[in-house]
mmCIF file of the C-alpha atoms, coordinates in Angstrom:
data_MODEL
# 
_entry.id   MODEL 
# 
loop_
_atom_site.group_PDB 
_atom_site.id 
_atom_site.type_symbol 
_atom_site.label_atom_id 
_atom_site.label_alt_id 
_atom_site.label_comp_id 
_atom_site.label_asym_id 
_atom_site.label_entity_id 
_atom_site.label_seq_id 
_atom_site.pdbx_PDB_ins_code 
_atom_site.Cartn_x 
_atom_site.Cartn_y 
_atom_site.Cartn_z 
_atom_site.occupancy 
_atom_site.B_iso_or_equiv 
_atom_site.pdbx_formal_charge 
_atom_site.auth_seq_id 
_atom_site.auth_comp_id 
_atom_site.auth_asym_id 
_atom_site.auth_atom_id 
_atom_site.pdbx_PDB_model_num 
ATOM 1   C CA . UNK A 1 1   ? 135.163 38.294 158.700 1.00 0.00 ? 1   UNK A CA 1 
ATOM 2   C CA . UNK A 1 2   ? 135.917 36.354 161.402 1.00 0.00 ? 2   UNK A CA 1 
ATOM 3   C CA . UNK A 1 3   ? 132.742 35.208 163.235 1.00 0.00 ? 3   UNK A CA 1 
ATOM 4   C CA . UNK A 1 4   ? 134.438 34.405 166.806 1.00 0.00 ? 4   UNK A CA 1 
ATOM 5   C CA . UNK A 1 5   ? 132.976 37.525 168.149 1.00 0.00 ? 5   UNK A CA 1 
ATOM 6   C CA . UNK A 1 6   ? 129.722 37.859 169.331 1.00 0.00 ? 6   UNK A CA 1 
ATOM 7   C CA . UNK A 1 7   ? 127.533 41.265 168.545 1.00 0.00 ? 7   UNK A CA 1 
ATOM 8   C CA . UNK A 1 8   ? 127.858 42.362 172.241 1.00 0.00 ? 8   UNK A CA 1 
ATOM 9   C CA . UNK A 1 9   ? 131.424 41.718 172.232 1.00 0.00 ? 9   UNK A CA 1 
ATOM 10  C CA . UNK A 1 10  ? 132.144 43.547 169.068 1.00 0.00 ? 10  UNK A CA 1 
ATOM 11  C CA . UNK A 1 11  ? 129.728 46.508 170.331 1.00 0.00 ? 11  UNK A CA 1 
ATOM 12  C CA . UNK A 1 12  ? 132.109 46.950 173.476 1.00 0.00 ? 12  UNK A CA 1 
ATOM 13  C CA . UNK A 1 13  ? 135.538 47.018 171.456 1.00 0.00 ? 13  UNK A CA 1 
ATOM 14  C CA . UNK A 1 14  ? 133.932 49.358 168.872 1.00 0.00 ? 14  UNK A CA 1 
ATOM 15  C CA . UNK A 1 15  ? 132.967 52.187 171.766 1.00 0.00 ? 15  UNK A CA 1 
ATOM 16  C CA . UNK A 1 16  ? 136.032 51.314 173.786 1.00 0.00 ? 16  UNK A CA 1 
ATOM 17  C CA . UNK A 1 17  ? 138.054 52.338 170.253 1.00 0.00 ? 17  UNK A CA 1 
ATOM 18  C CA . UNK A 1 18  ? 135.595 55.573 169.607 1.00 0.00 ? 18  UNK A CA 1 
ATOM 19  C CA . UNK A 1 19  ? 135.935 56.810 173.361 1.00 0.00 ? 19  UNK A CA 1 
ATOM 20  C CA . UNK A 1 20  ? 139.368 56.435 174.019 1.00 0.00 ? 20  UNK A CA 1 
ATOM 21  C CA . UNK A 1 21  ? 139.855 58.690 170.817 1.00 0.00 ? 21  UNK A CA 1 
ATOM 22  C CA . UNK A 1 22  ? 137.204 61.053 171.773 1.00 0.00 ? 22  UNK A CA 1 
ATOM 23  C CA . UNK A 1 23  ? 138.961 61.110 175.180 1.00 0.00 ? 23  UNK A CA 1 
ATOM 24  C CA . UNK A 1 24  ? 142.746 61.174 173.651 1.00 0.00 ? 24  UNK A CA 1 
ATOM 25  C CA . UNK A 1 25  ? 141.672 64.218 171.705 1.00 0.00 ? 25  UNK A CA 1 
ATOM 26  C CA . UNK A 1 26  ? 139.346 66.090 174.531 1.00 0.00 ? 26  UNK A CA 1 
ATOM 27  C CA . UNK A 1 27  ? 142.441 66.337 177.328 1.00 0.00 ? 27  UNK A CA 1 
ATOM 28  C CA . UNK A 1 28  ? 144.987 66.969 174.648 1.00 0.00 ? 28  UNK A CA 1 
ATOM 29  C CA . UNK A 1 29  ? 142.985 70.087 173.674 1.00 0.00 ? 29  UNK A CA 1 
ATOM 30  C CA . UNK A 1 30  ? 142.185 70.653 177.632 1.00 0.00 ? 30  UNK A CA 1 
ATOM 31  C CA . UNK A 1 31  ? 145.552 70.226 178.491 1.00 0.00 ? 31  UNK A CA 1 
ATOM 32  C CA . UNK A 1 32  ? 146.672 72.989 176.048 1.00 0.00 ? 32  UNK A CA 1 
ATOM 33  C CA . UNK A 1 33  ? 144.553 75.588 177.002 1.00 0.00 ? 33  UNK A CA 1 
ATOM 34  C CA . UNK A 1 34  ? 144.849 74.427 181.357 1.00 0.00 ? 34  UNK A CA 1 
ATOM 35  C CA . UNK A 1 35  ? 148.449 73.582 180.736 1.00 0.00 ? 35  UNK A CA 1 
ATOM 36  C CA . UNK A 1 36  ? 150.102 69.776 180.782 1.00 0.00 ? 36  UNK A CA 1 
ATOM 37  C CA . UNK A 1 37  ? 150.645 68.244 184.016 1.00 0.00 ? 37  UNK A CA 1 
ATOM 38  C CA . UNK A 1 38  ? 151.660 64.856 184.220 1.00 0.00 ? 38  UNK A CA 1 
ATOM 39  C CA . UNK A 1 39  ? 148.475 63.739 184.856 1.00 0.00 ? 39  UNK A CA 1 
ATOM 40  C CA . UNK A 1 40  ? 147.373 64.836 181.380 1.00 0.00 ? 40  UNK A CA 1 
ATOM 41  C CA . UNK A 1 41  ? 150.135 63.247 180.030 1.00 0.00 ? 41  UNK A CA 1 
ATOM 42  C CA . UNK A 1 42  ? 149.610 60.262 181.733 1.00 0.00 ? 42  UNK A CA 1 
ATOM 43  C CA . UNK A 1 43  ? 145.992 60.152 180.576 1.00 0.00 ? 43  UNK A CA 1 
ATOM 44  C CA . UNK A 1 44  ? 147.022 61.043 177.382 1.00 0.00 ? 44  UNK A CA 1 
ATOM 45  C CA . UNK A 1 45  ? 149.330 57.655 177.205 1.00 0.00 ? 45  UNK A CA 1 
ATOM 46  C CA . UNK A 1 46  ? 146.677 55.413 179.119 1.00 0.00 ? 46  UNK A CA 1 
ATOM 47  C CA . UNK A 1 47  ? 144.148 56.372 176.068 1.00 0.00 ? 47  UNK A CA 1 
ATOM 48  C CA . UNK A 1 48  ? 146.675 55.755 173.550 1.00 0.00 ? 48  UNK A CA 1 
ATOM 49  C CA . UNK A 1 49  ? 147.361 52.434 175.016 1.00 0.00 ? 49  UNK A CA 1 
ATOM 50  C CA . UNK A 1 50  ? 143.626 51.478 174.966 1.00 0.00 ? 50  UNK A CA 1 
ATOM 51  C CA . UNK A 1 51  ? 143.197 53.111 171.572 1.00 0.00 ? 51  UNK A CA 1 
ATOM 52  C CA . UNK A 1 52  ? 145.494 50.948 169.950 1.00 0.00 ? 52  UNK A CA 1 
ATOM 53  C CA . UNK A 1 53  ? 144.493 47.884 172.137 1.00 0.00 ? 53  UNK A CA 1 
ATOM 54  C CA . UNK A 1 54  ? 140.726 48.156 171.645 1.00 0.00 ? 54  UNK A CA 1 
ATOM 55  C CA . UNK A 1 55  ? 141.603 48.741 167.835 1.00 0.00 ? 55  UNK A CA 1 
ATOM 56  C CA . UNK A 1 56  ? 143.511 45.680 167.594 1.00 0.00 ? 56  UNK A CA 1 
ATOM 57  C CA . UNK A 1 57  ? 140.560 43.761 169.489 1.00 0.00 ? 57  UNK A CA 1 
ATOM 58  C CA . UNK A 1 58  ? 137.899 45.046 167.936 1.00 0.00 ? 58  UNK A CA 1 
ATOM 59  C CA . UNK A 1 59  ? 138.575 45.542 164.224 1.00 0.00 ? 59  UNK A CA 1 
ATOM 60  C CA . UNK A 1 60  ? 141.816 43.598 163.440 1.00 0.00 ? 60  UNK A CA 1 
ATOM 61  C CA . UNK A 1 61  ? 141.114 40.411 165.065 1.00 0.00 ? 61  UNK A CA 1 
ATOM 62  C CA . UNK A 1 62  ? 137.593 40.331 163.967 1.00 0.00 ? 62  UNK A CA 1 
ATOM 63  C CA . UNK A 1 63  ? 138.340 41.400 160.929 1.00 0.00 ? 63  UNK A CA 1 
ATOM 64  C CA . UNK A 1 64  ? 136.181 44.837 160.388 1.00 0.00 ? 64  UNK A CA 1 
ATOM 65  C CA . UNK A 1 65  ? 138.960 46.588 159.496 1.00 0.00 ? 65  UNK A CA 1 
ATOM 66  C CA . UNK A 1 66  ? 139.687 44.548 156.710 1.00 0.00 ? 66  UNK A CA 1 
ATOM 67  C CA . UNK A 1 67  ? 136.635 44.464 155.759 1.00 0.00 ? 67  UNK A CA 1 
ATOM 68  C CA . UNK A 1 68  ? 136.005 47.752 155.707 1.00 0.00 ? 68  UNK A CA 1 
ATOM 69  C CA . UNK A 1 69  ? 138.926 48.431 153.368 1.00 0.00 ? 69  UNK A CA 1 
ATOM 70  C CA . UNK A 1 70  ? 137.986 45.862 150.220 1.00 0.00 ? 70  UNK A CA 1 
ATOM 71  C CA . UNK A 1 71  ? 137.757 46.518 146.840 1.00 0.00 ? 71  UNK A CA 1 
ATOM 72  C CA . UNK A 1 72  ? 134.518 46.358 145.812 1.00 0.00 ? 72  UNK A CA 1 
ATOM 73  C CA . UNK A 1 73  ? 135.821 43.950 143.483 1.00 0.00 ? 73  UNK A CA 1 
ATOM 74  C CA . UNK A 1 74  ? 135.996 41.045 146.205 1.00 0.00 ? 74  UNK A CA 1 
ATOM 75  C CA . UNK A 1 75  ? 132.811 41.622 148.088 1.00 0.00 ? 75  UNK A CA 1 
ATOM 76  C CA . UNK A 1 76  ? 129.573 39.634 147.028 1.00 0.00 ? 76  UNK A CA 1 
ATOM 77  C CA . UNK A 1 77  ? 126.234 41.058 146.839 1.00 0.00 ? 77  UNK A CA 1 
ATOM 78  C CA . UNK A 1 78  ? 125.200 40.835 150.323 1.00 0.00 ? 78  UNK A CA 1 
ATOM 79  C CA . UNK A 1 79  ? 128.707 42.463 151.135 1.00 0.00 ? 79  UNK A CA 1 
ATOM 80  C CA . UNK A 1 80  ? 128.289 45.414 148.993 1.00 0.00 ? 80  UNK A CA 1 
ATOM 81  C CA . UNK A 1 81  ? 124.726 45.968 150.543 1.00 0.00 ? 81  UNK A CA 1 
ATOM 82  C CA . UNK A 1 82  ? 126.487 46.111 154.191 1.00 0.00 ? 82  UNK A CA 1 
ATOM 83  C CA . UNK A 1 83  ? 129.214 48.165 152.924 1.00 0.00 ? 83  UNK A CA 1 
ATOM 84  C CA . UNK A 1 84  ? 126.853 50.690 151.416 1.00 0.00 ? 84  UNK A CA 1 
ATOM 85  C CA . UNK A 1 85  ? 124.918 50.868 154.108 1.00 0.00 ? 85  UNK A CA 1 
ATOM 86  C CA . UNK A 1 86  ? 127.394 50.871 156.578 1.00 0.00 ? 86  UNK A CA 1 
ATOM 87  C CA . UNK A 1 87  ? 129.340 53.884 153.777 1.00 0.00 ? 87  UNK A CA 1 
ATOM 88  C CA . UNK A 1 88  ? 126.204 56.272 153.609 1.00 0.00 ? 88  UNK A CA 1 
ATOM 89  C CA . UNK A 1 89  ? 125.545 56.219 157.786 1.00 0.00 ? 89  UNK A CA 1 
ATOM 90  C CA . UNK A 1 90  ? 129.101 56.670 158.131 1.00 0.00 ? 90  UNK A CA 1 
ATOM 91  C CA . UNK A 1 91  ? 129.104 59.632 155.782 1.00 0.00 ? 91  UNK A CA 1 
ATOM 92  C CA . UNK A 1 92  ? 125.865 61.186 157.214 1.00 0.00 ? 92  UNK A CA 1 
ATOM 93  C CA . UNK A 1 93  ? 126.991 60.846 161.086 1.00 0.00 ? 93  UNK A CA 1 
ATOM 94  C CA . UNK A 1 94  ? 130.727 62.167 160.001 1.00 0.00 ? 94  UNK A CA 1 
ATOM 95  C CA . UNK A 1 95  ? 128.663 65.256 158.177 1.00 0.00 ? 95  UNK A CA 1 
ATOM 96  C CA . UNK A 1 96  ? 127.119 66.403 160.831 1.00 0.00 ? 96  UNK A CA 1 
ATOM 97  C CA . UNK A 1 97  ? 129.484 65.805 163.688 1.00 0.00 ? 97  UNK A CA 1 
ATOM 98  C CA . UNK A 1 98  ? 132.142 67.820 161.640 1.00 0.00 ? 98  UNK A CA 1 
ATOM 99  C CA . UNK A 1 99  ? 129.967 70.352 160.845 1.00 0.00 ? 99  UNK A CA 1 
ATOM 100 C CA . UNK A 1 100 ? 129.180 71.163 164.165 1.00 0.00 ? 100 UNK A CA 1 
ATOM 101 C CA . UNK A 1 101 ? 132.336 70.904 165.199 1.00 0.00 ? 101 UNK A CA 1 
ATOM 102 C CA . UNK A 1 102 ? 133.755 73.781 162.735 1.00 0.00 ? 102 UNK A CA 1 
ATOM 103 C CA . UNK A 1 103 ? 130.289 75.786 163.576 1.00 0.00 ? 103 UNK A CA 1 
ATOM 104 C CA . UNK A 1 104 ? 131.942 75.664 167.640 1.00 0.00 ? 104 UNK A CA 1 
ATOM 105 C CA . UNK A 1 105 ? 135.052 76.392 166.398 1.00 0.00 ? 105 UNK A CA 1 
ATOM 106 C CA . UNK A 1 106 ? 133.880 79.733 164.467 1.00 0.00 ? 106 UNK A CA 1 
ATOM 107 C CA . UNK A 1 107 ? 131.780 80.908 167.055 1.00 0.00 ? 107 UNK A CA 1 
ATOM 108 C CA . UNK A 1 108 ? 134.111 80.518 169.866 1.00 0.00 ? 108 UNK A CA 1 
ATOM 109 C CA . UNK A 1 109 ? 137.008 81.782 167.660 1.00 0.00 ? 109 UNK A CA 1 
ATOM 110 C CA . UNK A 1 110 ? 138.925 78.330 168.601 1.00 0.00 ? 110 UNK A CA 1 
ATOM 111 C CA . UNK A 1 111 ? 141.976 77.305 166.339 1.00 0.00 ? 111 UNK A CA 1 
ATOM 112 C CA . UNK A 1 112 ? 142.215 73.651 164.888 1.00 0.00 ? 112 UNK A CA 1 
ATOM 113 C CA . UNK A 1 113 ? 144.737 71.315 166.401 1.00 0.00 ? 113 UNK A CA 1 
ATOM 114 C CA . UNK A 1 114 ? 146.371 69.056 164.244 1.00 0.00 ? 114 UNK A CA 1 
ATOM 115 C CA . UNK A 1 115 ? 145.414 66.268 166.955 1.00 0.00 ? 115 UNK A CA 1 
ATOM 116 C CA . UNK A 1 116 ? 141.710 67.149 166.256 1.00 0.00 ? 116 UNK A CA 1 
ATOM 117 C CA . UNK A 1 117 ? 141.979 66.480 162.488 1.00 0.00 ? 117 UNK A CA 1 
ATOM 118 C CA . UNK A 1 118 ? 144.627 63.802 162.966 1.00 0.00 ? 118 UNK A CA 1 
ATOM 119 C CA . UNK A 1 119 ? 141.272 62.411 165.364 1.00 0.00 ? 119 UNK A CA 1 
ATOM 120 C CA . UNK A 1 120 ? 138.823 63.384 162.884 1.00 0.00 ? 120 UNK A CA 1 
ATOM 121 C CA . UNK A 1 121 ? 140.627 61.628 159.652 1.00 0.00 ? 121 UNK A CA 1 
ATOM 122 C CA . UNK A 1 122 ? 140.683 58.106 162.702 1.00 0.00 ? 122 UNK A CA 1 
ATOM 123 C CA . UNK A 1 123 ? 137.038 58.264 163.126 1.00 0.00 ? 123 UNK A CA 1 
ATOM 124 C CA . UNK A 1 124 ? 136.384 58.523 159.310 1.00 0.00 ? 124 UNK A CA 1 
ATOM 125 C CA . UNK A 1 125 ? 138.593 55.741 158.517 1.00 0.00 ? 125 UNK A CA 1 
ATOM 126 C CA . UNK A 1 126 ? 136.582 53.891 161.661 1.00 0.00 ? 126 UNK A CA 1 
ATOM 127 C CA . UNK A 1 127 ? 133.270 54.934 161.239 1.00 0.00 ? 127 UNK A CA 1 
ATOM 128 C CA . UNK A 1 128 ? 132.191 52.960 158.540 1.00 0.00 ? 128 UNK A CA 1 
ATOM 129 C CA . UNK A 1 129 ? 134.032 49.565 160.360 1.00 0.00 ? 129 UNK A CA 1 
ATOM 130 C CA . UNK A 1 130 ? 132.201 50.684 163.619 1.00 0.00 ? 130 UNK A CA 1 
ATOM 131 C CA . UNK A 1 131 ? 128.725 50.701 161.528 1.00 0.00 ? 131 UNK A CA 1 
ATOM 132 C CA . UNK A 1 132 ? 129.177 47.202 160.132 1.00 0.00 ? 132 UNK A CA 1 
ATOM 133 C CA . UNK A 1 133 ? 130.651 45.775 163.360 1.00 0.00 ? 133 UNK A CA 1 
ATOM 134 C CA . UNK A 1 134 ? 127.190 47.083 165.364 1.00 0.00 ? 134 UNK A CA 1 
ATOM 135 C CA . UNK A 1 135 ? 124.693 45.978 163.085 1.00 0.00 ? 135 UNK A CA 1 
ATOM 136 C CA . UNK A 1 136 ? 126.363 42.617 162.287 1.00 0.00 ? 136 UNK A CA 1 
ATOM 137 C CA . UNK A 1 137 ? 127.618 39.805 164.291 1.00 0.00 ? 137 UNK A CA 1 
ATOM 138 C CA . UNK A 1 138 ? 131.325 39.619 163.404 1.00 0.00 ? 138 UNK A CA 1 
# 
């Protein structure tokens, strides 16, 4: 990883990313039961844009993404420890946040958007890159 980044930086990037997808996929499902206006839509493009920015920022350049995405193969002790880690929060957090998420969509008799799971599959590929990126200085 690239270690040009410094734990608060990294930290800002990595909620900047989680929000703006949170936020993309909030007003998209707002704006489909209220109706689009052009405000939605332009809210809609302004979190894309930071979405993809904040991405780039935050796990390309620093290289979390990449080192999220590894074979096992390449990663040395210490990485594998961080990678497990990071792998069994990740899995726990995404557990119960989906969960409860189909639990509200049951009891409110909701349908699934294919921009929720579209958001959902994001923050699982994320998640375990946002764990490693917090914890360590990248």
């Amino acid at each position: 990883m690239n270690k040009s980044t410094s734990k608060t930086g990294s930290r800002i990037w990595i909620i900047l990313t989680l929000l703006s997808l949170a936020g993309l996929a909030f007003i998209f499902e707002y704006s489909k039961t209220a109706g689009w206006t052009t405000a939605f839509t332009l809210i809609e493009i302004i979190f894309i844009a930071i979405l993809l920015f904040s991405f780039v920022m935050g796990y390309v350049r620093t290289g979390l993404w990449a080192f999220g995405h590894r074979s096992l193969k390449q990663l040395d002790e210490r990485e594998l420890m961080v990678i497990s880690h990071s792998l069994r929060t990740a899995y726990a957090i995404f557990t119960v946040l989906v969960l409860s998420f189909l639990l509200f969509v049951a009891l409110t008799e909701r349908s699934i958007s294919m921009v929720c799971v579209v958001s959902f599959i994001i923050f699982a590929h994320l998640l375990p890159a946002s764990i490693v990126g917090w914890d360590e200085v990248v």
